[in-house]
Tab-separated table of C-alpha atoms in Angstrom:
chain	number	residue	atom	x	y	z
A	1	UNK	CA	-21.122	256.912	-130.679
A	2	UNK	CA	-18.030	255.995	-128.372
A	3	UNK	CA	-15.677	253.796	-130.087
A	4	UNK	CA	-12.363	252.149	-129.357
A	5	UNK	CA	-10.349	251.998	-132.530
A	6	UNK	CA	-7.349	249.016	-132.627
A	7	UNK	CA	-4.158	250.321	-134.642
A	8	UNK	CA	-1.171	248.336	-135.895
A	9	UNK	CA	1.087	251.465	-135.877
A	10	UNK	CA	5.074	251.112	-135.931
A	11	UNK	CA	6.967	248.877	-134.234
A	12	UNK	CA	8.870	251.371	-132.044
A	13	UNK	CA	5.267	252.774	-131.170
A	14	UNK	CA	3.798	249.888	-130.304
A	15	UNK	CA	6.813	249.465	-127.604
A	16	UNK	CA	6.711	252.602	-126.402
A	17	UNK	CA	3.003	251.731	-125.747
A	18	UNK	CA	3.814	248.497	-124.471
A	19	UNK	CA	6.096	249.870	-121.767
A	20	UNK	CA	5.435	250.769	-118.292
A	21	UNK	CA	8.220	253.169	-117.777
A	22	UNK	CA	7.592	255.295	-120.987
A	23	UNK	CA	4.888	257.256	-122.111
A	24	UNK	CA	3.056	257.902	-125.374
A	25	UNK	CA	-0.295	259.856	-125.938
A	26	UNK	CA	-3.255	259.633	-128.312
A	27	UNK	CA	-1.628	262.316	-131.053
A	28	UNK	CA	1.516	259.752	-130.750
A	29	UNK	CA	-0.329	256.933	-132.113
A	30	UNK	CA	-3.310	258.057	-134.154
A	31	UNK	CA	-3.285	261.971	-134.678
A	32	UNK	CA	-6.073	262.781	-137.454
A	33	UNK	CA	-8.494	259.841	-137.997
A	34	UNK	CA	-10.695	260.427	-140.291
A	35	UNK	CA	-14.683	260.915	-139.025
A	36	UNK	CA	-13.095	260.420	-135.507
A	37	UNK	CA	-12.566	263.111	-132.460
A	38	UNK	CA	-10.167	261.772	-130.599
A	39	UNK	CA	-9.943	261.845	-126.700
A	40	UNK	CA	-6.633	263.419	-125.836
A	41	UNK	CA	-7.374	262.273	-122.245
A	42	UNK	CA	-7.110	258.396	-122.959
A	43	UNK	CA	-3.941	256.975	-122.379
A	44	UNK	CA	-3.259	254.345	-125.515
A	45	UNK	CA	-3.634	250.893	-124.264
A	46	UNK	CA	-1.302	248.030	-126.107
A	47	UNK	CA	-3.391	244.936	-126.979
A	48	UNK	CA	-1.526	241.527	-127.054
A	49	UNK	CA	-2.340	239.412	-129.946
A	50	UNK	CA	-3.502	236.175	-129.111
A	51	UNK	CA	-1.164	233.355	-130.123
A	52	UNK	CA	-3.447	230.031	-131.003
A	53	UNK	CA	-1.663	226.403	-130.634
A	54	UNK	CA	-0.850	224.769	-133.869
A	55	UNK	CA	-4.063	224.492	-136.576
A	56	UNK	CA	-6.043	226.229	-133.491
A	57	UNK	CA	-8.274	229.611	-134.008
A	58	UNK	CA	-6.873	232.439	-133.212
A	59	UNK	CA	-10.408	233.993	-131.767
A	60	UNK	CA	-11.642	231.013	-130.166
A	61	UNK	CA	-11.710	231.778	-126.489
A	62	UNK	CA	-12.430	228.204	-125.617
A	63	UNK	CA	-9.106	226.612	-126.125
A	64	UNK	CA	-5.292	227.418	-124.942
A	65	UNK	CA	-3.914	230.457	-126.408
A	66	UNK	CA	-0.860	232.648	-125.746
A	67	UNK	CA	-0.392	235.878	-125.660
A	68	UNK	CA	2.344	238.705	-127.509
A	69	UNK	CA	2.838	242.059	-126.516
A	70	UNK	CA	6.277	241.948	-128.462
A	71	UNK	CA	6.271	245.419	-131.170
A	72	UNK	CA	5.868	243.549	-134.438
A	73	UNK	CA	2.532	241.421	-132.429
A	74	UNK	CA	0.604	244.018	-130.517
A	75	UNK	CA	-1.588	246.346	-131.433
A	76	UNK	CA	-2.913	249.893	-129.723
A	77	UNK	CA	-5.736	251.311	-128.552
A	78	UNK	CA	-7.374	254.395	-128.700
A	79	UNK	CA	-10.446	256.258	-127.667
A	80	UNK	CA	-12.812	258.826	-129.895
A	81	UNK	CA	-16.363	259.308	-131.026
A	82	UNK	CA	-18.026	258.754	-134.224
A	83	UNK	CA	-21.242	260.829	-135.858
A	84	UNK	CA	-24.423	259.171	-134.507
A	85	UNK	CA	-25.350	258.905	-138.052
A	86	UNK	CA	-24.758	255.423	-139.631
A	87	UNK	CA	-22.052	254.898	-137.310
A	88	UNK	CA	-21.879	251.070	-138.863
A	89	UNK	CA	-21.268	252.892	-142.605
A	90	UNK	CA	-18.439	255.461	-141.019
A	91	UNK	CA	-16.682	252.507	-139.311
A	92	UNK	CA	-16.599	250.378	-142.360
A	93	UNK	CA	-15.180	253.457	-144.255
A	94	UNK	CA	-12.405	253.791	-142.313
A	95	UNK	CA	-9.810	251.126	-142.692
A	96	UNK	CA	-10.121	251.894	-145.801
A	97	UNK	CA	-9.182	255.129	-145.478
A	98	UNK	CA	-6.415	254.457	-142.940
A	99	UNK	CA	-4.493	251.034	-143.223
A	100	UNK	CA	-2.991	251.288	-139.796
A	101	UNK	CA	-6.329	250.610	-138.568
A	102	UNK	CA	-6.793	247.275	-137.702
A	103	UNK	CA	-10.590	247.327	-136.250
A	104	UNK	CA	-13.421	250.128	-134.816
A	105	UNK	CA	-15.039	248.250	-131.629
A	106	UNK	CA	-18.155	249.189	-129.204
A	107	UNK	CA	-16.880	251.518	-126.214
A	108	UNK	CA	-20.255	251.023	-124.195
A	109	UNK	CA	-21.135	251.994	-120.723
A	110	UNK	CA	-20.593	249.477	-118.048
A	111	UNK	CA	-22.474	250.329	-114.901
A	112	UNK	CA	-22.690	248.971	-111.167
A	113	UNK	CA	-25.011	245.798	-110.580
A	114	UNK	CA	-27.596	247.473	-108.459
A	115	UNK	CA	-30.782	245.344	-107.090
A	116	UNK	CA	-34.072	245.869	-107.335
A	117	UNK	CA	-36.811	245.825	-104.501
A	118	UNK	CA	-36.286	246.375	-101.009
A	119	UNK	CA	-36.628	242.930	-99.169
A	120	UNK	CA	-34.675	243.344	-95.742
A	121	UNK	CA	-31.690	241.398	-95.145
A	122	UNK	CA	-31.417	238.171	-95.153
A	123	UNK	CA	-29.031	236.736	-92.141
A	124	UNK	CA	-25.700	239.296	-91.625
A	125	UNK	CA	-22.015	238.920	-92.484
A	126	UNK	CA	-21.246	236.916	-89.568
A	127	UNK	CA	-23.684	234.397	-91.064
A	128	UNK	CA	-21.771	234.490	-94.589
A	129	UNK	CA	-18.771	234.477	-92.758
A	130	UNK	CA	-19.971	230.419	-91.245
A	131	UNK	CA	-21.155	229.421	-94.421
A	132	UNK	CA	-17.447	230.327	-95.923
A	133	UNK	CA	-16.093	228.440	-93.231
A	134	UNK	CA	-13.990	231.287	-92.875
A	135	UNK	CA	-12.346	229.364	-89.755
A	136	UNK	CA	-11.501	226.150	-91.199
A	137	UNK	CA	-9.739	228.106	-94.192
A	138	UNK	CA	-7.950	229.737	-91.495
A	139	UNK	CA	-7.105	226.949	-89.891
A	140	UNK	CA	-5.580	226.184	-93.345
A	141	UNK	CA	-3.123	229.304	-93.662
A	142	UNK	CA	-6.151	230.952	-96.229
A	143	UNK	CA	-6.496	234.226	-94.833
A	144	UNK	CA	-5.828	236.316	-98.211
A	145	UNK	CA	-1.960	237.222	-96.714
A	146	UNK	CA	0.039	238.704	-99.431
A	147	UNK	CA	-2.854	238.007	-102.159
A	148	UNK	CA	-3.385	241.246	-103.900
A	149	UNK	CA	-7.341	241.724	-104.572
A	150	UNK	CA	-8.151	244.149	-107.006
A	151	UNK	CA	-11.991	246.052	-107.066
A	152	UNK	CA	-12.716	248.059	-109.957
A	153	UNK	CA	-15.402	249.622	-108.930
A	154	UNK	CA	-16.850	253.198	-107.762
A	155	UNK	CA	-13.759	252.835	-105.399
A	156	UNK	CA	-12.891	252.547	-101.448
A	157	UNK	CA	-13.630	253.674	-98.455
A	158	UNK	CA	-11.003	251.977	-96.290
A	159	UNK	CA	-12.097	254.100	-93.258
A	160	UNK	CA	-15.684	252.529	-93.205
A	161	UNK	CA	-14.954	249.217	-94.462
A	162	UNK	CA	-12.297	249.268	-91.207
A	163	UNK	CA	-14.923	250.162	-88.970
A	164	UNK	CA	-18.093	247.897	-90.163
A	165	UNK	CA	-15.667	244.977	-90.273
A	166	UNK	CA	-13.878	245.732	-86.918
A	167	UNK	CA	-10.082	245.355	-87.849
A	168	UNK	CA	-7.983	247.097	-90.289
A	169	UNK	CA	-7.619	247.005	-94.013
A	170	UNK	CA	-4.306	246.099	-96.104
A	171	UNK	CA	-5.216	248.818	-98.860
A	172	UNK	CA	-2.276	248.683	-101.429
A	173	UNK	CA	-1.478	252.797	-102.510
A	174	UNK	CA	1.010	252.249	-104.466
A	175	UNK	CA	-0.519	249.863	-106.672
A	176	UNK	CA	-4.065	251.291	-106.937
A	177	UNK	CA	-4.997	253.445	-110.301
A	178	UNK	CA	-7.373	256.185	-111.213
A	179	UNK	CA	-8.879	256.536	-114.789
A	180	UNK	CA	-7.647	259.877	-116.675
A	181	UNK	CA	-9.821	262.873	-114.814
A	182	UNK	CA	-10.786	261.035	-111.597
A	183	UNK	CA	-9.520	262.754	-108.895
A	184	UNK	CA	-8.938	260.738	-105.603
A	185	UNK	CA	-6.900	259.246	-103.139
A	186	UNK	CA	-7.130	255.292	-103.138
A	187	UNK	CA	-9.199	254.102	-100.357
A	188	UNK	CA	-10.583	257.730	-99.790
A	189	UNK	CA	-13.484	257.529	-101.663
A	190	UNK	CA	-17.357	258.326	-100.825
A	191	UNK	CA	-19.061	255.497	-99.388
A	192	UNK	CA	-20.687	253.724	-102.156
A	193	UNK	CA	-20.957	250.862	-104.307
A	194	UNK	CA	-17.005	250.004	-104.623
A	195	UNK	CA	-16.874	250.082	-100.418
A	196	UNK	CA	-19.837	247.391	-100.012
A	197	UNK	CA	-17.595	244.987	-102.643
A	198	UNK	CA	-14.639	245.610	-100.538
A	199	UNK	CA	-15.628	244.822	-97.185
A	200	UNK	CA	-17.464	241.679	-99.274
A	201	UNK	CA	-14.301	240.459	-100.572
A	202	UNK	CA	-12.647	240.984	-96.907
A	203	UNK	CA	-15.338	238.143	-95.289
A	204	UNK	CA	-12.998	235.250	-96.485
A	205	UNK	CA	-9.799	236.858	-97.134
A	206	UNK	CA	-9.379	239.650	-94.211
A	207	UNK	CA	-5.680	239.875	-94.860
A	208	UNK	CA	-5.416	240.505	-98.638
A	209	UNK	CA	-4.115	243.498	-100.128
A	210	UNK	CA	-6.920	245.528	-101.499
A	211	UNK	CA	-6.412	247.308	-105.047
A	212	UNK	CA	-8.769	250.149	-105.279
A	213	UNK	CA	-9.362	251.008	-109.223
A	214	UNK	CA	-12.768	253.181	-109.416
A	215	UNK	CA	-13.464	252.319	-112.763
A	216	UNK	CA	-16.937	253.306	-112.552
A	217	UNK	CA	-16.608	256.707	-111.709
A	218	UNK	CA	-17.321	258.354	-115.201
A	219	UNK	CA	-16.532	261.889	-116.095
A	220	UNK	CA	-18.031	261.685	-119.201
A	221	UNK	CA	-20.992	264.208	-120.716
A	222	UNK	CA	-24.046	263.097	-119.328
A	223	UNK	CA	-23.060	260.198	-117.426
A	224	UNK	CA	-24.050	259.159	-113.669
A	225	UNK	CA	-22.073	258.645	-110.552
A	226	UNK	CA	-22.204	254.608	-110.678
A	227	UNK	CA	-21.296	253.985	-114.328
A	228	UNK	CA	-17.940	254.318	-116.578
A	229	UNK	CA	-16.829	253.135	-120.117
A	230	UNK	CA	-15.376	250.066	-121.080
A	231	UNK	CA	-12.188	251.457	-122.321
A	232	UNK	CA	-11.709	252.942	-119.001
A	233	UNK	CA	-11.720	249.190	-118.005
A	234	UNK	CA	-9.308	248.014	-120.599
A	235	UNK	CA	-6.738	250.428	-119.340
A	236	UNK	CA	-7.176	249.227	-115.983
A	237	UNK	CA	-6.514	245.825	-117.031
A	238	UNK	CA	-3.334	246.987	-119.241
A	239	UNK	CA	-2.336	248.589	-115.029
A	240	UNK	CA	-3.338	245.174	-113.486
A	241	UNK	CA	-0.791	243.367	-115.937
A	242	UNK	CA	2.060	245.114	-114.698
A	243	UNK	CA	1.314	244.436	-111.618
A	244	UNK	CA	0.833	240.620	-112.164
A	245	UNK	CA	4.063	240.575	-114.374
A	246	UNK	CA	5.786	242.538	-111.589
A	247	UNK	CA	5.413	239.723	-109.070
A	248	UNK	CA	7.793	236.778	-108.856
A	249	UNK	CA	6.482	234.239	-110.824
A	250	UNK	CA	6.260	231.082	-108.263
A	251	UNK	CA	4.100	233.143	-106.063
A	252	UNK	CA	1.839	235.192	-108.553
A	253	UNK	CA	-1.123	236.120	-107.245
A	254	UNK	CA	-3.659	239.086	-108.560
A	255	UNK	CA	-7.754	238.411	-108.026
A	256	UNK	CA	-10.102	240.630	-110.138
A	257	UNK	CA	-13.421	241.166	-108.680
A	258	UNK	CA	-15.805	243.160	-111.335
A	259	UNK	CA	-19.192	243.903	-109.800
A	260	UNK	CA	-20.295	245.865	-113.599
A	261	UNK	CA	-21.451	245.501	-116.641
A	262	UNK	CA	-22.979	246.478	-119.960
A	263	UNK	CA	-26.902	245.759	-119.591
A	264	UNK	CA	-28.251	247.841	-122.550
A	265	UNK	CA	-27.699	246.815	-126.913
A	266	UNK	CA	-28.076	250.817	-126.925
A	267	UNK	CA	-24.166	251.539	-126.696
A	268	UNK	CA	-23.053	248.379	-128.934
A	269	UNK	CA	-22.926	247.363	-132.298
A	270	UNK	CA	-25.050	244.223	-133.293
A	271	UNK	CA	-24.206	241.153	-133.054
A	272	UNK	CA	-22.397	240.008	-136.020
A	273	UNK	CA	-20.963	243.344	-136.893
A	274	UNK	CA	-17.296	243.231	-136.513
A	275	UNK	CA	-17.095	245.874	-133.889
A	276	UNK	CA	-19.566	244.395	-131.132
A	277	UNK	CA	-18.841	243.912	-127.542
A	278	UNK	CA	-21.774	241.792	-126.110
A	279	UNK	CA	-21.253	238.818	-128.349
A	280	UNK	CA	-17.396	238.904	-129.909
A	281	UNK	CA	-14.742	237.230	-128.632
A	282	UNK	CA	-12.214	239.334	-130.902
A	283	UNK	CA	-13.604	243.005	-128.994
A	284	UNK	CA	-10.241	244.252	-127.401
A	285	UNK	CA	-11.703	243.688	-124.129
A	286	UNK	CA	-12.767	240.011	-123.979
A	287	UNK	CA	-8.873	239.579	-125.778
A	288	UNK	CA	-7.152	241.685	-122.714
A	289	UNK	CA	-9.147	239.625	-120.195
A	290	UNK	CA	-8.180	236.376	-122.016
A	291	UNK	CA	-4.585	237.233	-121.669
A	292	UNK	CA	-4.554	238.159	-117.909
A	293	UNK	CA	-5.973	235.017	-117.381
A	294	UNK	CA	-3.451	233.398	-119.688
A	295	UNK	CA	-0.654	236.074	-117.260
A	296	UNK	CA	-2.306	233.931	-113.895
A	297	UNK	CA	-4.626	236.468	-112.992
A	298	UNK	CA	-8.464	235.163	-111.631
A	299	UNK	CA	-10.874	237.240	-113.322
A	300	UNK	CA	-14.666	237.329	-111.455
A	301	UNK	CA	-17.559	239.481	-112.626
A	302	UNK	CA	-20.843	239.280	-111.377
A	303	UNK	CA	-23.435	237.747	-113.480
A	304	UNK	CA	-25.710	241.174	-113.782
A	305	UNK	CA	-29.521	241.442	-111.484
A	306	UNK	CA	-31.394	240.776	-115.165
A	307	UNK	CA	-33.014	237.462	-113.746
A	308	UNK	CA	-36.697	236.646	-115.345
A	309	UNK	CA	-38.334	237.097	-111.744
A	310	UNK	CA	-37.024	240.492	-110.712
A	311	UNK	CA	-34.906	242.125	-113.437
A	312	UNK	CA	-33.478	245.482	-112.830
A	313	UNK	CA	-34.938	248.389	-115.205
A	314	UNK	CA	-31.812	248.926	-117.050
A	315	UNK	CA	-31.999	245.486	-118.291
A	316	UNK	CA	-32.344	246.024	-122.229
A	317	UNK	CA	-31.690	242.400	-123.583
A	318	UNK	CA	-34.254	240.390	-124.316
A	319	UNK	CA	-32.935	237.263	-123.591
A	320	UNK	CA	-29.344	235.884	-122.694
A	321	UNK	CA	-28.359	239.281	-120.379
A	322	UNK	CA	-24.774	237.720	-119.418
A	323	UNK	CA	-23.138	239.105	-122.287
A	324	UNK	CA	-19.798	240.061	-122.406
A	325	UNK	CA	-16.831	239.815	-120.371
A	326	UNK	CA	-19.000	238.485	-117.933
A	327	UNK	CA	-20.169	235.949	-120.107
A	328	UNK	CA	-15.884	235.004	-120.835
A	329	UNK	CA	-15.192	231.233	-120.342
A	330	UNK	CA	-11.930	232.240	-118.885
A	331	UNK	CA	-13.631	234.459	-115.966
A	332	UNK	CA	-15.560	233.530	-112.935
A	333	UNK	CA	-19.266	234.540	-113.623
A	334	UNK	CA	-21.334	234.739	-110.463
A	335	UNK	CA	-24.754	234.631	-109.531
A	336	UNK	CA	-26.672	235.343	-106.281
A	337	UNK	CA	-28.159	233.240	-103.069
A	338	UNK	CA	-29.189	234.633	-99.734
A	339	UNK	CA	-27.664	233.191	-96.216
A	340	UNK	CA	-30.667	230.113	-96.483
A	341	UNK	CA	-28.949	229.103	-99.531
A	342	UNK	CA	-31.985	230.506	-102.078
A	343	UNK	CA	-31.279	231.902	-105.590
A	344	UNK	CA	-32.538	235.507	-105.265
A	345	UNK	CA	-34.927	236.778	-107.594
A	346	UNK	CA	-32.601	239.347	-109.627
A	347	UNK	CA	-29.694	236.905	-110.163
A	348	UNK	CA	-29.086	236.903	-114.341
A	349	UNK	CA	-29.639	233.055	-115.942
A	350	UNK	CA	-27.994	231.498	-118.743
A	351	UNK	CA	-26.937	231.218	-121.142
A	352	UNK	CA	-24.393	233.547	-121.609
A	353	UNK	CA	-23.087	234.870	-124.902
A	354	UNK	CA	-19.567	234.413	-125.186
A	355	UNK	CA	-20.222	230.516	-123.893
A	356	UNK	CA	-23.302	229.259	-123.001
A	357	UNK	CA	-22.520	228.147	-119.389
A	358	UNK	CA	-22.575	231.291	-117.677
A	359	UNK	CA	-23.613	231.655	-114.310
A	360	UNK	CA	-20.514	229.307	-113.489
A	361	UNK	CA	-21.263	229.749	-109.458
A	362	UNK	CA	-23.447	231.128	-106.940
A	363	UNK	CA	-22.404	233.013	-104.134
A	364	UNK	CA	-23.547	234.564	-100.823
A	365	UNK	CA	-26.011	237.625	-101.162
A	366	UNK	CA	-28.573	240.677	-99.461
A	367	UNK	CA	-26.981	240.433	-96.174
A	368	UNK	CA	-26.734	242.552	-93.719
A	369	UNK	CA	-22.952	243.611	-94.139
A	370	UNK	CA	-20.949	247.042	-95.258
A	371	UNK	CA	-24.556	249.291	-94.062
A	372	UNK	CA	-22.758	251.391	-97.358
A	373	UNK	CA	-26.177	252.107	-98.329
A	374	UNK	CA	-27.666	252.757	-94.904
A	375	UNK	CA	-28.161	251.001	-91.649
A	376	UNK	CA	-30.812	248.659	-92.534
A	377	UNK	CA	-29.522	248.040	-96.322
A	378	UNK	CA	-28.097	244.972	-97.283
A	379	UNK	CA	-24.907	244.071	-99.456
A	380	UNK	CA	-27.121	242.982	-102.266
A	381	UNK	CA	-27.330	242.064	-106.309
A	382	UNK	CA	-24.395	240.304	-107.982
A	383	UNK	CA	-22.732	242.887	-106.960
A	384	UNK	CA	-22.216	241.469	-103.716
A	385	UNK	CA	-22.191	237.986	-104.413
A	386	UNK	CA	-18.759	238.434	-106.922
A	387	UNK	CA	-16.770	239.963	-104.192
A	388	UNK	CA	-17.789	237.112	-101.365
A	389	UNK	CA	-16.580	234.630	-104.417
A	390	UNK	CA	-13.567	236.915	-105.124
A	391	UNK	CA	-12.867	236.820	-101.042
A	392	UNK	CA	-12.672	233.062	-101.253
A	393	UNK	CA	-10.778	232.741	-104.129
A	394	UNK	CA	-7.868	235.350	-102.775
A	395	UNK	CA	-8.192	233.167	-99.464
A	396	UNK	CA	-7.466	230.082	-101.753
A	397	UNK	CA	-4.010	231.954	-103.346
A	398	UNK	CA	-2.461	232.426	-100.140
A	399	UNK	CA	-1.124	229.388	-100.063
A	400	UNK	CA	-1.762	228.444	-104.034
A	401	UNK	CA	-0.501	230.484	-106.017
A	402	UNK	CA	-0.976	230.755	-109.535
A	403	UNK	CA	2.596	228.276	-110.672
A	404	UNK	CA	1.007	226.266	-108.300
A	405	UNK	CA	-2.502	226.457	-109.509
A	406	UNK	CA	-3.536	227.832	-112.436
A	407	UNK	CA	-6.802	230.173	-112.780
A	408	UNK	CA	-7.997	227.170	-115.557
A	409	UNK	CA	-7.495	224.840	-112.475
A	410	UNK	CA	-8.697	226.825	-109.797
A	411	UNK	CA	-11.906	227.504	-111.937
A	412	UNK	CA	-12.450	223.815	-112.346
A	413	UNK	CA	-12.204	223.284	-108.952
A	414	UNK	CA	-14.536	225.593	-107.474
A	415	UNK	CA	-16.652	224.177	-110.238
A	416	UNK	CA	-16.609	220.362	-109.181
A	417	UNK	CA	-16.826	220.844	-105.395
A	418	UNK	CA	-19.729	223.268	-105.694
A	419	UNK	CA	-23.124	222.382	-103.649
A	420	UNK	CA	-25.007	221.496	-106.873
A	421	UNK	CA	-28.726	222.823	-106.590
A	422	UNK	CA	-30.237	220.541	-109.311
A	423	UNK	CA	-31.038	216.838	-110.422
A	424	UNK	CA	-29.239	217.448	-113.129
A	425	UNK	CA	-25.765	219.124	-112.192
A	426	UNK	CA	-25.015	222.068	-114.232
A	427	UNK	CA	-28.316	224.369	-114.752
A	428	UNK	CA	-28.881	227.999	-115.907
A	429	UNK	CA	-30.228	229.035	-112.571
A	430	UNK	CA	-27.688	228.002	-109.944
A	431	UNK	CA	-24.343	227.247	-112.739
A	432	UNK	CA	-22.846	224.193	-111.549
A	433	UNK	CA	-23.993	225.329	-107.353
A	434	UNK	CA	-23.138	227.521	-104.519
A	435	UNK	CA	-19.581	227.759	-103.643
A	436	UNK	CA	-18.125	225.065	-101.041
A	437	UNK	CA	-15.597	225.681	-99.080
A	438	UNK	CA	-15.295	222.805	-97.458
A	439	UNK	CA	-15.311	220.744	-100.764
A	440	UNK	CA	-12.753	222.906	-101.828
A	441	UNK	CA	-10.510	222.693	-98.393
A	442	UNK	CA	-10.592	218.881	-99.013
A	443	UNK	CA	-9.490	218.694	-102.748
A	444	UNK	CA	-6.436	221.299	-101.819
A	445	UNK	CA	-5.387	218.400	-99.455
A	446	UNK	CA	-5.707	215.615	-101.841
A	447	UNK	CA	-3.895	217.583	-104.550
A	448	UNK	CA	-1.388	218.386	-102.273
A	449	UNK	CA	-0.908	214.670	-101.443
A	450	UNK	CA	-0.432	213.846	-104.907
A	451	UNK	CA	1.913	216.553	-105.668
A	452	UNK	CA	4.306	215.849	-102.404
């Protein structure tokens, strides 16, 4: 079984982990773990601890909470593998055979939100580009400029997305990051997955700065082409803080767009166990995302294409299949509607695990848009629908930026001027409706009022 194991090691470590400009490997932090092979290939990761206000919980991911990456607060991350057998009874064993180690956590594979079914397309880009009221926000100064927009994903094709779209593509180099052993030049990649959610993310926000991270593209034994590991994830996040933090802070801007996720109990622990992802606010993962959110980073993931009336096959859960990060109260989960404003079949319902109100929004899906998959194939799933979401919110930062608007605020925002589907506001099906633009347009210019 993959694990990620958390160590408190020393001080001058945990710095050395912590910073950018220097460099420290696996056998640095954690040479000869007990029961664990280690993957040399893994850069460690530094994990901030969460900082609660006063009397507040520590783990609770519902309430304000700071975050410390100073040496004598953060921990480290590494990656290994545990025997198969009793995995739970070897993870137990081994703080107690290593004090350093502060917790063994689920390292399970996170794969692409594909679709199921083959409907045609329903309306084209150009449609989802009126319903955005991608003119208006122009007309605004929302355009994406200067707003970098990161995809983790299977990664870009800047060529194609370029030429499907009709203009060029801001794709940021410098700023882009592989996982150890995928080889690659950013925005070079094969047509896939990654290049639908880029030219998504483009409809509202066709000047942003595009961040290509192929997360997804594993090179572990026995993996496919369209699925990763979640500690290749964290370390992408631990990347995406510098760049936030590298920004100046009164015009911090980074978007997130995560069109993955972990669909199968196979690769986790239980719920309840200690070291579970799917259900655990305290896994490393749902803690890193809580603290680029905290940084003024918006964090989207698609809601997953486990819906009751079309569920994909890799759906494994029961019940409650937004699980996870994508589940996180402080991230964007999204759900699915075609161009005639219709949830579509595979969208995943509520409730989520990590909080209970999970799909927050609905966005724009199975259009006719990046033909990544084909001529004839539409940008469809979640998959698609989190990128037209992350496009709008990027659009929104050009001119808010985070000092200006938090992601808490923002969030709320797209929440209360959403087209609500139901008699009864929020719902399961829809989340609290299908992104407005418009709405959202006019409550920028009354909070601007009040703030002039």
């Amino acid at each position: 079984m993959r694990v990620l194991i958390q160590l408190r090691p020393s001080p001058d470590l945990v710095a050395a982990v912590a910073d950018p400009g220097r460099s420290a490997t696996t056998a640095d932090v954690a040479d000869g773990l007990p029961g664990v092979t280690l993957d040399p290939s893994f850069t460690p990761v530094a994990v901030p601890r969460p900082v609660p206000s006063p009397g507040g919980d520590p783990l609770s991911l519902n309430q304000p909470l700071d975050f410390s990456l100073a040496a004598e607060d953060a921990s480290v991350l590494v990656r290994g593998e545990i025997s198969d057998d009793e995995p739970a009874t070897r993870v137990a064993l081994l703080p107690t055979l290593r004090p350093d180690v502060v917790g063994v956590f689920a390292d399970p594979v996170i794969e692409s939100n594909l679709t199921c079914g083959g409907d045609a397309p329903v309306g084209d880009w150009h449609d989802v580009e009126r319903l955005l009221g991608t003119s208006a926000l122009r007309a605004e100064g929302l355009d994406g400029s200067g707003v970098a927009l990161a995809v983790l994903d299977t990664g870009i094709n800047a060529a194609h997305v370029a030429r499907h779209l009709g203009r060029g593509v801001n794709l940021d180099a410098e700023r882009s990051w592989n996982p150890a052993g995928v080889a690659g030049r950013p925005g070079e990649f094969e047509v896939d997955h990654g290049t639908m959610c880029a030219f998504d993310t483009l409809i509202a926000a066709p000047q942003a700065s595009l961040i290509d991270i192929p997360v997804l593209l594993s090179s572990r034994t026995g993996g496919s082409a369209l699925d990763g590991l979640l500690s290749d994830a964290v370390a992408a996040f631990a990347h995406l803080r510098t760049v936030l933090e590298a920004q100046p802070a009164e015009s911090r801007s980074l978007v997130i767009s995560n069109s993955w996720g972990s669909f199968s109990p196979r690769w986790d622990f239980p719920p309840g166990h200690p070291g579970n992802y799917s259900d655990n606010a305290a896994h490393p993962f749902n803690l890193v995302v809580a603290s680029l959110d905290r940084a003024g980073a918006d964090v989207l993931f698609a809601a997953g294409n486990c819906g009751r009336e079309c569920k994909d096959g890799r759906c494994a859960y029961p019940d409650r299949p937004i699980g996870g990060a994508n589940s996180h109260p402080r991230v964007l989960s999204i759900g699915g509607v075609d161009t005639e404003g219709e949830r579509v079949g595979y969208s995943s319902q509520g409730p989520g695990r990590l909080t209970a109100r999970k799909p927050d929004l609905c966005a724009y899906t199975h259009f006719s848009g990046s033909k990544a998959f084909g001529e004839g194939e539409p940008d469809s799933g979640t998959s698609a629908a989190c990128p037209v979401a992350a496009g709008l919110v990027a659009a929104i930062r050009t001119q808010w930026p985070a000092a200006r608007l938090s992601p808490s605020q923002l969030r709320s925002l797209l929440r209360r001027t959403a087209d609500d589907r139901s008699d009864v506001g929020y719902d399961f099906d829809y989340g609290y409706g299908v992104v407005d633009p418009a709405g959202v347009i006019a409550a920028l210019r009354r909070r601007a009022k009040r703030v002039a």
